[in-house]
């Protein structure tokens, strides 16, 4: 479900099915962690699930769970991480031309700090109105 929700394609291989002996051998030879259970904390052979990206070992279920918890799943699965959108404070020349016309018309420029302060004041006013309204019965 986690891989589905993140739109990561995958293939499930059931090593208990007939004809999957080669996949079972591959898993046992290429897994670096053996996993563990309550009844067998140190198994002789790696226990499923083991995760691979093609032939490259990624980890076992515990590693997968940890990577998901710390929001590092793409790195764990050895996938190319999505590139974050570039945030830039620079304005392109086209936008400067558009904004320049507005500025010449006497438009006010508001800095990010001023906008944040105004938004904070609005939030406080809304809270005060809510509290005042709650007290009036």
Backbone as a printed PyTorch tensor [residue, N CA C, xyz], in Angstrom:
tensor([[[  0.8150,  -1.1980,   0.0000],
         [  0.0000,   0.0000,   0.0000],
         [  0.8560,   1.2590,   0.0000]],

        [[  1.9920,   1.2160,   0.7050],
         [  2.8460,   2.3950,   0.7560],
         [  3.3840,   2.7120,  -0.6310]],

        [[  3.8690,   1.6840,  -1.3290],
         [  4.4100,   1.9010,  -2.6710],
         [  3.3220,   2.3670,  -3.6300]],

        [[  2.1190,   1.8270,  -3.4890],
         [  0.9990,   2.2670,  -4.3310],
         [  0.6910,   3.7390,  -4.0890]],

        [[  0.6590,   4.1490,  -2.8250],
         [  0.3090,   5.5340,  -2.5040],
         [  1.3570,   6.5160,  -3.0110]],

        [[  2.5900,   6.0590,  -3.1570],
         [  3.6590,   6.9250,  -3.6620],
         [  3.8980,   6.7250,  -5.1550]],

        [[  3.0290,   5.9240,  -5.7840],
         [  3.0960,   5.6590,  -7.2290],
         [  4.4560,   5.1040,  -7.6400]],

        [[  4.9740,   4.1720,  -6.8320],
         [  6.2380,   3.5060,  -7.1360],
         [  5.9070,   2.1240,  -7.6780]],

        [[  6.2830,   1.8400,  -8.9270],
         [  5.9810,   0.5200,  -9.4980],
         [  6.8220,  -0.5640,  -8.8280]],

        [[  6.2320,  -1.7460,  -8.6590],
         [  6.9330,  -2.8490,  -8.0120],
         [  6.3720,  -4.1720,  -8.4970]],

        [[  7.1260,  -5.2290,  -8.2280],
         [  6.6970,  -6.5820,  -8.5560],
         [  6.8090,  -7.4160,  -7.2960]],

        [[  5.7530,  -8.1250,  -6.9550],
         [  5.7760,  -9.0260,  -5.8020],
         [  6.1780, -10.4020,  -6.3050]],

        [[  7.1620, -10.9960,  -5.6400],
         [  7.5880, -12.3480,  -5.9850],
         [  7.3310, -13.2260,  -4.7760]],

        [[  6.4700, -14.2160,  -4.9370],
         [  6.1500, -15.1560,  -3.8650],
         [  7.0830, -16.3520,  -4.0100]],

        [[  8.0930, -16.4280,  -3.1410],
         [  9.0980, -17.4940,  -3.2670],
         [  8.5660, -18.8600,  -2.8520]],

        [[  7.3400, -18.9200,  -2.3390],
         [  6.7640, -20.2160,  -1.9630],
         [  6.0390, -20.8770,  -3.1270]],

        [[  5.7950, -20.1380,  -4.2050],
         [  5.0860, -20.6970,  -5.3560],
         [  6.0030, -21.6190,  -6.1510]],

        [[  5.4310, -22.6610,  -6.7500],
         [  6.2340, -23.5380,  -7.6100],
         [  6.8390, -22.7420,  -8.7710]],

        [[  8.0750, -23.0470,  -9.0970],
         [  8.7580, -22.3560, -10.1810],
         [  9.5230, -21.1270,  -9.7340]],

        [[  9.4560, -20.7720,  -8.4640],
         [ 10.1480, -19.5830,  -7.9540],
         [ 11.4110, -19.9520,  -7.1640]],

        [[ 11.9130, -21.1660,  -7.3480],
         [ 13.0850, -21.6100,  -6.5960],
         [ 14.3010, -20.7320,  -6.9030]],

        [[ 14.4470, -20.3240,  -8.1650],
         [ 15.5600, -19.4520,  -8.5480],
         [ 15.4890, -18.1070,  -7.8400]],

        [[ 14.2880, -17.5640,  -7.7180],
         [ 14.1030, -16.2860,  -7.0150],
         [ 14.4060, -16.4380,  -5.5240]],

        [[ 14.0260, -17.5830,  -4.9520],
         [ 14.3040, -17.8460,  -3.5400],
         [ 15.8120, -17.9280,  -3.3210]],

        [[ 16.5110, -18.6490,  -4.1930],
         [ 17.9690, -18.7490,  -4.0810],
         [ 18.6170, -17.3750,  -4.2270]],

        [[ 18.1350, -16.5810,  -5.1860],
         [ 18.6620, -15.2340,  -5.3840],
         [ 18.4990, -14.4090,  -4.1150]],

        [[ 17.3050, -14.4500,  -3.5170],
         [ 17.0470, -13.6840,  -2.2940],
         [ 17.9890, -14.1190,  -1.1810]],

        [[ 18.1430, -15.4330,  -1.0100],
         [ 18.9700, -15.9310,   0.0840],
         [ 20.4470, -15.6090,  -0.1250]],

        [[ 20.9230, -15.6070,  -1.3530],
         [ 22.3380, -15.3340,  -1.6260],
         [ 22.6610, -13.8460,  -1.5910]],

        [[ 21.7180, -13.0070,  -1.9510],
         [ 21.9950, -11.5770,  -2.1080],
         [ 21.4970, -10.6940,  -0.9730]],

        [[ 20.7670, -11.2420,  -0.0270],
         [ 20.2740, -10.4450,   1.0970],
         [ 21.3930, -10.2390,   2.1040]],

        [[ 21.4890,  -9.0350,   2.6070],
         [ 22.5160,  -8.7110,   3.5950],
         [ 21.9920,  -8.8400,   5.0210]],

        [[ 20.6900,  -8.7420,   5.2090],
         [ 20.0820,  -8.8910,   6.5280],
         [ 19.2630, -10.1680,   6.5440]],

        [[ 19.2820, -10.8540,   7.6730],
         [ 18.5100, -12.0920,   7.7530],
         [ 17.1220, -11.8630,   8.2950]],

        [[ 16.8870, -10.7320,   8.9180],
         [ 15.5940, -10.5160,   9.5500],
         [ 15.5350, -11.3350,  10.8240]],

        [[ 14.4330, -11.2980,  11.4910],
         [ 14.2770, -12.0870,  12.7110],
         [ 12.8030, -12.1800,  13.0550]],

        [[ 12.4980, -13.1510,  13.8740],
         [ 11.1490, -13.3070,  14.4030],
         [ 11.2680, -13.4910,  15.9020]],

        [[ 10.1480, -13.4590,  16.5840],
         [ 10.1680, -13.6640,  18.0320],
         [ 10.6700, -15.0630,  18.3480]],

        [[ 10.2170, -16.0460,  17.5710],
         [ 10.6150, -17.4290,  17.8470],
         [ 12.0200, -17.7510,  17.3400]],

        [[ 12.5430, -16.9810,  16.3750],
         [ 13.8800, -17.2290,  15.8420],
         [ 14.5840, -15.8920,  15.5970]],

        [[ 15.2260, -15.3490,  16.6450],
         [ 15.8610, -14.0410,  16.5000],
         [ 17.1010, -14.0490,  15.5960]],

        [[ 17.6870, -15.2240,  15.3450],
         [ 18.8600, -15.3130,  14.4720],
         [ 18.6830, -16.4520,  13.4660]],

        [[ 17.8760, -16.2470,  12.4400],
         [ 17.6310, -17.3110,  11.4620],
         [ 18.8720, -17.6040,  10.6110]],

        [[ 18.9550, -18.8490,  10.1070],
         [ 20.0940, -19.2460,   9.2700],
         [ 20.0150, -18.6150,   7.8880]],

        [[ 18.8150, -18.4080,   7.3780],
         [ 18.6160, -17.8610,   6.0360],
         [ 17.8230, -16.5620,   6.1300]],

        [[ 18.0240, -15.6630,   5.1760],
         [ 17.2350, -14.4240,   5.1650],
         [ 15.7420, -14.7170,   5.0590]],

        [[ 14.9820, -13.9910,   5.8390],
         [ 13.5300, -14.1560,   5.8320],
         [ 12.8870, -13.0770,   4.9660]],

        [[ 11.8650, -13.4520,   4.2100],
         [ 11.1410, -12.4320,   3.4440],
         [ 10.3240, -11.5530,   4.3820]],

        [[  9.9890, -10.3580,   4.0070],
         [ 10.2920,  -9.7460,   2.7240],
         [ 11.6870,  -9.1320,   2.7010]],

        [[ 12.3340,  -9.2470,   1.5720],
         [ 13.5910,  -8.5780,   1.2700],
         [ 13.3160,  -7.7340,   0.0320]],

        [[ 13.8440,  -6.5360,  -0.0080],
         [ 13.5480,  -5.6280,  -1.1180],
         [ 14.7820,  -5.4100,  -1.9870]],

        [[ 14.5530,  -5.4980,  -3.2970],
         [ 15.6060,  -5.3080,  -4.2790],
         [ 15.1330,  -4.3090,  -5.3240]],

        [[ 16.0750,  -3.5580,  -5.8770],
         [ 15.8250,  -2.7400,  -7.0600],
         [ 16.5790,  -3.4310,  -8.1810]],

        [[ 15.8600,  -4.1840,  -8.9930],
         [ 16.4340,  -5.1210,  -9.9560],
         [ 17.3060,  -6.0960,  -9.1660]],

        [[ 18.6140,  -6.1320,  -9.3970],
         [ 19.4720,  -7.0760,  -8.6770],
         [ 20.1650,  -6.4190,  -7.4890]],

        [[ 19.9180,  -5.1350,  -7.2670],
         [ 20.5940,  -4.4030,  -6.1980],
         [ 19.7900,  -4.4990,  -4.9010]],

        [[ 20.4570,  -4.9630,  -3.8370],
         [ 19.7910,  -5.1430,  -2.5500],
         [ 19.4990,  -3.7910,  -1.9130]],

        [[ 18.2700,  -3.6260,  -1.4200],
         [ 17.8640,  -2.3900,  -0.7460],
         [ 17.7810,  -2.5840,   0.7650]],

        [[ 17.1770,  -3.6850,   1.2150],
         [ 17.0420,  -3.9270,   2.6420],
         [ 15.8830,  -4.8530,   2.9350]],

        [[ 15.6470,  -5.0610,   4.2300],
         [ 14.5360,  -5.9140,   4.6460],
         [ 13.3600,  -5.0420,   5.0800]],

        [[ 12.3500,  -5.6770,   5.6570],
         [ 11.1380,  -4.9420,   6.0260],
         [ 11.4330,  -3.8490,   7.0560]],

        [[ 12.2690,  -4.1530,   8.0440],
         [ 12.5680,  -3.1500,   9.0730],
         [ 13.2470,  -1.9250,   8.4640]],

        [[ 14.1610,  -2.1550,   7.5220],
         [ 14.8180,  -1.0380,   6.8410],
         [ 13.8020,  -0.2170,   6.0440]],

        [[ 12.8960,  -0.9200,   5.3570],
         [ 11.8460,  -0.2660,   4.5740],
         [ 10.9650,   0.5950,   5.4770]],

        [[ 10.5540,   0.0340,   6.6080],
         [  9.6800,   0.7440,   7.5360],
         [ 10.3640,   1.9990,   8.0670]],

        [[ 11.6360,   1.8860,   8.4240],
         [ 12.3730,   3.0390,   8.9270],
         [ 12.5010,   4.1100,   7.8450]],

        [[ 12.8410,   3.7050,   6.6280],
         [ 12.9710,   4.6690,   5.5270],
         [ 11.6510,   5.3910,   5.2790]],

        [[ 10.5440,   4.6840,   5.3900],
         [  9.2360,   5.3120,   5.2090],
         [  8.9560,   6.3010,   6.3380]],

        [[  9.2910,   5.9290,   7.5600],
         [  9.0330,   6.8070,   8.7140],
         [  9.8100,   8.1120,   8.6180]],

        [[ 11.0460,   8.0490,   8.1180],
         [ 11.8610,   9.2670,   8.0450],
         [ 11.7710,   9.9280,   6.6700]],

        [[ 10.7920,   9.4820,   5.8680],
         [ 10.5200,  10.0640,   4.5520],
         [ 11.7580,  10.0300,   3.6560]],

        [[ 12.3800,   8.8420,   3.6120],
         [ 13.5990,   8.6490,   2.8410],
         [ 13.4630,   7.4260,   1.9380]],

        [[ 12.2480,   7.1320,   1.5080],
         [ 11.9600,   5.9000,   0.7790],
         [ 12.6380,   5.8530,  -0.5860]],

        [[ 12.6850,   6.9640,  -1.3010],
         [ 13.2980,   6.9670,  -2.6300],
         [ 14.7780,   6.6230,  -2.5500]],

        [[ 15.4670,   7.1340,  -1.5360],
         [ 16.8870,   6.8230,  -1.3630],
         [ 17.0460,   5.3600,  -0.9880]],

        [[ 16.2240,   4.8680,  -0.0660],
         [ 16.2810,   3.4630,   0.3490],
         [ 16.0880,   2.5300,  -0.8410]],

        [[ 15.1310,   2.8370,  -1.6950],
         [ 14.8370,   1.9890,  -2.8480],
         [ 15.7750,   2.2450,  -4.0220]],

        [[ 16.7430,   3.1300,  -3.8110],
         [ 17.7350,   3.4630,  -4.8320],
         [ 17.0720,   3.9860,  -6.1120]],

        [[ 16.0800,   4.8200,  -5.9050],
         [ 15.3900,   5.4850,  -7.0020],
         [ 15.9170,   6.9030,  -7.0910]],

        [[ 15.7530,   7.5190,  -8.2360],
         [ 16.1380,   8.9140,  -8.3470],
         [ 15.1190,   9.7330,  -7.5820]],

        [[ 15.5890,  10.4580,  -6.5990],
         [ 14.6890,  11.2610,  -5.7720],
         [ 14.0960,  12.3830,  -6.6120]],

        [[ 12.8230,  12.7100,  -6.3750],
         [ 12.2250,  13.8220,  -7.1090],
         [ 12.9420,  15.1130,  -6.7610]],

        [[ 13.2170,  15.9020,  -7.7770],
         [ 13.9380,  17.1490,  -7.5580],
         [ 12.9720,  18.1960,  -7.0270]],

        [[ 13.3380,  18.8460,  -5.9150],
         [ 12.4450,  19.8670,  -5.3630],
         [ 12.3610,  21.0580,  -6.3120]],

        [[ 11.2240,  21.6980,  -6.2900],
         [ 11.0340,  22.8820,  -7.1280],
         [ 11.9650,  23.9770,  -6.6440]],

        [[ 12.6090,  24.6170,  -7.5580],
         [ 13.5560,  25.6670,  -7.2020],
         [ 12.7880,  26.8700,  -6.6750]],

        [[ 13.1960,  27.3090,  -5.5090],
         [ 12.5860,  28.4910,  -4.9180],
         [ 13.5900,  29.6130,  -5.0720]],

        [[ 13.1940,  30.6410,  -5.7510],
         [ 14.1110,  31.7300,  -6.0380],
         [ 13.4580,  33.0480,  -5.6670]],

        [[ 14.2670,  33.9170,  -5.0940],
         [ 13.7430,  35.2370,  -4.7540],
         [ 13.9610,  36.2050,  -5.9090]],

        [[ 14.6810,  35.7470,  -6.9460],
         [ 14.9070,  36.6010,  -8.0970],
         [ 13.6730,  36.5900,  -8.9920]],

        [[ 13.4380,  37.7160,  -9.6380],
         [ 12.2940,  37.8520, -10.5270],
         [ 12.8210,  37.8860, -11.9530]],

        [[ 12.1850,  37.1250, -12.8310],
         [ 12.6180,  37.0810, -14.2270],
         [ 12.4020,  38.4420, -14.8800]],

        [[ 13.1490,  38.7150, -15.9480],
         [ 12.9750,  40.0090, -16.6340],
         [ 11.5520,  40.2260, -17.1390]],

        [[ 10.8920,  39.1560, -17.5940],
         [  9.5050,  39.2960, -18.0560],
         [  8.5980,  39.7510, -16.9240]],

        [[  8.7830,  39.1320, -15.7430],
         [  7.9410,  39.5040, -14.6060],
         [  8.2790,  40.9040, -14.1160]],

        [[  9.5650,  41.2870, -14.2210],
         [  9.9390,  42.6400, -13.8310],
         [  9.2260,  43.6570, -14.7160]],

        [[  9.1370,  43.3400, -16.0050],
         [  8.4640,  44.2580, -16.9270],
         [  6.9890,  44.3880, -16.5680]],

        [[  6.3540,  43.2430, -16.2460],
         [  4.9380,  43.2750, -15.8580],
         [  4.7570,  44.0390, -14.5530]],

        [[  5.6140,  43.7320, -13.5770],
         [  5.5100,  44.3810, -12.2740],
         [  5.9400,  45.8360, -12.3460]],

        [[  6.8590,  46.1470, -13.2520],
         [  7.3340,  47.5210, -13.3900],
         [  6.2080,  48.4570, -13.7640]],

        [[  5.3300,  48.0220, -14.6390],
         [  4.1930,  48.8500, -15.0450],
         [  3.2860,  49.1150, -13.8530]],

        [[  3.0830,  48.1310, -13.0220],
         [  2.2280,  48.3040, -11.8450],
         [  2.8930,  49.2270, -10.8380]],

        [[  4.2350,  49.0940, -10.6920],
         [  4.9390,  49.9400,  -9.7350],
         [  4.9050,  51.3990, -10.1680]],

        [[  4.9760,  51.6550, -11.4740],
         [  4.9580,  53.0230, -11.9600],
         [  3.5910,  53.6520, -11.7910]],

        [[  2.5590,  52.8330, -11.7090],
         [  1.2060,  53.3480, -11.5350],
         [  0.9200,  53.7020, -10.0830]],

        [[  1.9520,  53.6300,  -9.2270],
         [  1.7490,  53.9790,  -7.8340],
         [  1.3650,  52.7900,  -6.9860]],

        [[  1.5630,  51.5760,  -7.4960],
         [  1.2630,  50.3770,  -6.7200],
         [  2.2150,  50.2510,  -5.5460]],

        [[  1.7150,  49.7890,  -4.4380],
         [  2.5520,  49.6150,  -3.2570],
         [  3.2820,  48.2850,  -3.3380]],

        [[  4.5680,  48.2930,  -2.9570],
         [  5.3110,  47.0470,  -2.8540],
         [  5.2530,  46.5970,  -1.4110]],

        [[  4.9640,  45.3340,  -1.2060],
         [  4.8940,  44.7760,   0.1340],
         [  5.9690,  43.7100,   0.2310]],

        [[  6.8350,  43.8360,   1.2330],
         [  7.8750,  42.8240,   1.4040],
         [  7.2720,  41.5900,   2.0520]],

        [[  8.0130,  40.4890,   1.9750],
         [  7.5350,  39.2370,   2.5620],
         [  7.3530,  39.3860,   4.0680]],

        [[  8.2310,  40.1410,   4.7160],
         [  8.1290,  40.3410,   6.1630],
         [  6.8580,  41.1060,   6.5140]],

        [[  6.5690,  42.1460,   5.7360],
         [  5.3560,  42.9220,   5.9910],
         [  4.1080,  42.0820,   5.7570]],

        [[  4.1390,  41.2640,   4.7130],
         [  2.9880,  40.4060,   4.4180],
         [  2.7670,  39.3960,   5.5370]],

        [[  3.8570,  38.8300,   6.0590],
         [  3.7340,  37.8600,   7.1490],
         [  3.1920,  38.5310,   8.4040]],

        [[  3.6630,  39.7520,   8.6900],
         [  3.1860,  40.4730,   9.8670],
         [  1.6980,  40.7920,   9.7310]],

        [[  1.2730,  41.1820,   8.5330],
         [ -0.1400,  41.4900,   8.3150],
         [ -0.9970,  40.2390,   8.4830]],

        [[ -0.5150,  39.1220,   7.9790],
         [ -1.2670,  37.8710,   8.1120],
         [ -1.3720,  37.4640,   9.5720]],

        [[ -0.2940,  37.6790,  10.3280],
         [ -0.3040,  37.3370,  11.7520],
         [ -1.3060,  38.2120,  12.5020]],

        [[ -1.3500,  39.5050,  12.1660],
         [ -2.3110,  40.4090,  12.7980],
         [ -3.7410,  39.9690,  12.4930]],

        [[ -3.9960,  39.5690,  11.2460],
         [ -5.3300,  39.0960,  10.8730],
         [ -5.7130,  37.8740,  11.6890]],

        [[ -4.7540,  36.9480,  11.8690],
         [ -5.0340,  35.7420,  12.6450],
         [ -5.3790,  36.0890,  14.0890]],

        [[ -4.6290,  37.0320,  14.6780],
         [ -4.9030,  37.4310,  16.0580],
         [ -6.2820,  38.0700,  16.1600]],

        [[ -6.6470,  38.9030,  15.1950],
         [ -7.9600,  39.5470,  15.2120],
         [ -9.0720,  38.5180,  15.1180]],

        [[ -8.8850,  37.5000,  14.2910],
         [ -9.8960,  36.4490,  14.1650],
         [-10.0430,  35.6970,  15.4770]],

        [[ -8.9060,  35.4150,  16.1500],
         [ -8.9680,  34.7130,  17.4320],
         [ -9.7060,  35.5550,  18.4610]],

        [[ -9.3920,  36.8470,  18.5180],
         [-10.0400,  37.7240,  19.4880],
         [-11.5380,  37.8120,  19.2300]],

        [[-11.9420,  37.9040,  17.9730],
         [-13.3660,  37.9730,  17.6540],
         [-14.0580,  36.6780,  18.0460]],

        [[-13.3830,  35.5690,  17.8300],
         [-13.9680,  34.2800,  18.1850],
         [-14.1400,  34.1810,  19.6910]],

        [[-13.1180,  34.5950,  20.4350],
         [-13.2030,  34.5290,  21.8920],
         [-14.2820,  35.4760,  22.4110]],

        [[-14.3610,  36.6920,  21.8430],
         [-15.3690,  37.6430,  22.2840],
         [-16.7620,  37.1140,  21.9900]],

        [[-16.9340,  36.5330,  20.8150],
         [-18.2320,  35.9920,  20.4320],
         [-18.6300,  34.8230,  21.3120]],

        [[-17.6480,  34.0590,  21.7630],
         [-17.9360,  32.8950,  22.6010],
         [-18.3790,  33.3370,  23.9910]],

        [[-17.8540,  34.4760,  24.4460],
         [-18.2000,  34.9480,  25.7790],
         [-19.5890,  35.5790,  25.8150]],

        [[-20.0540,  36.0830,  24.6740],
         [-21.3730,  36.7090,  24.6370],
         [-22.4260,  35.6330,  24.4540]],

        [[-23.3560,  35.5750,  25.3630],
         [-24.4060,  34.5600,  25.2650],
         [-25.7600,  35.2100,  25.2930]]])
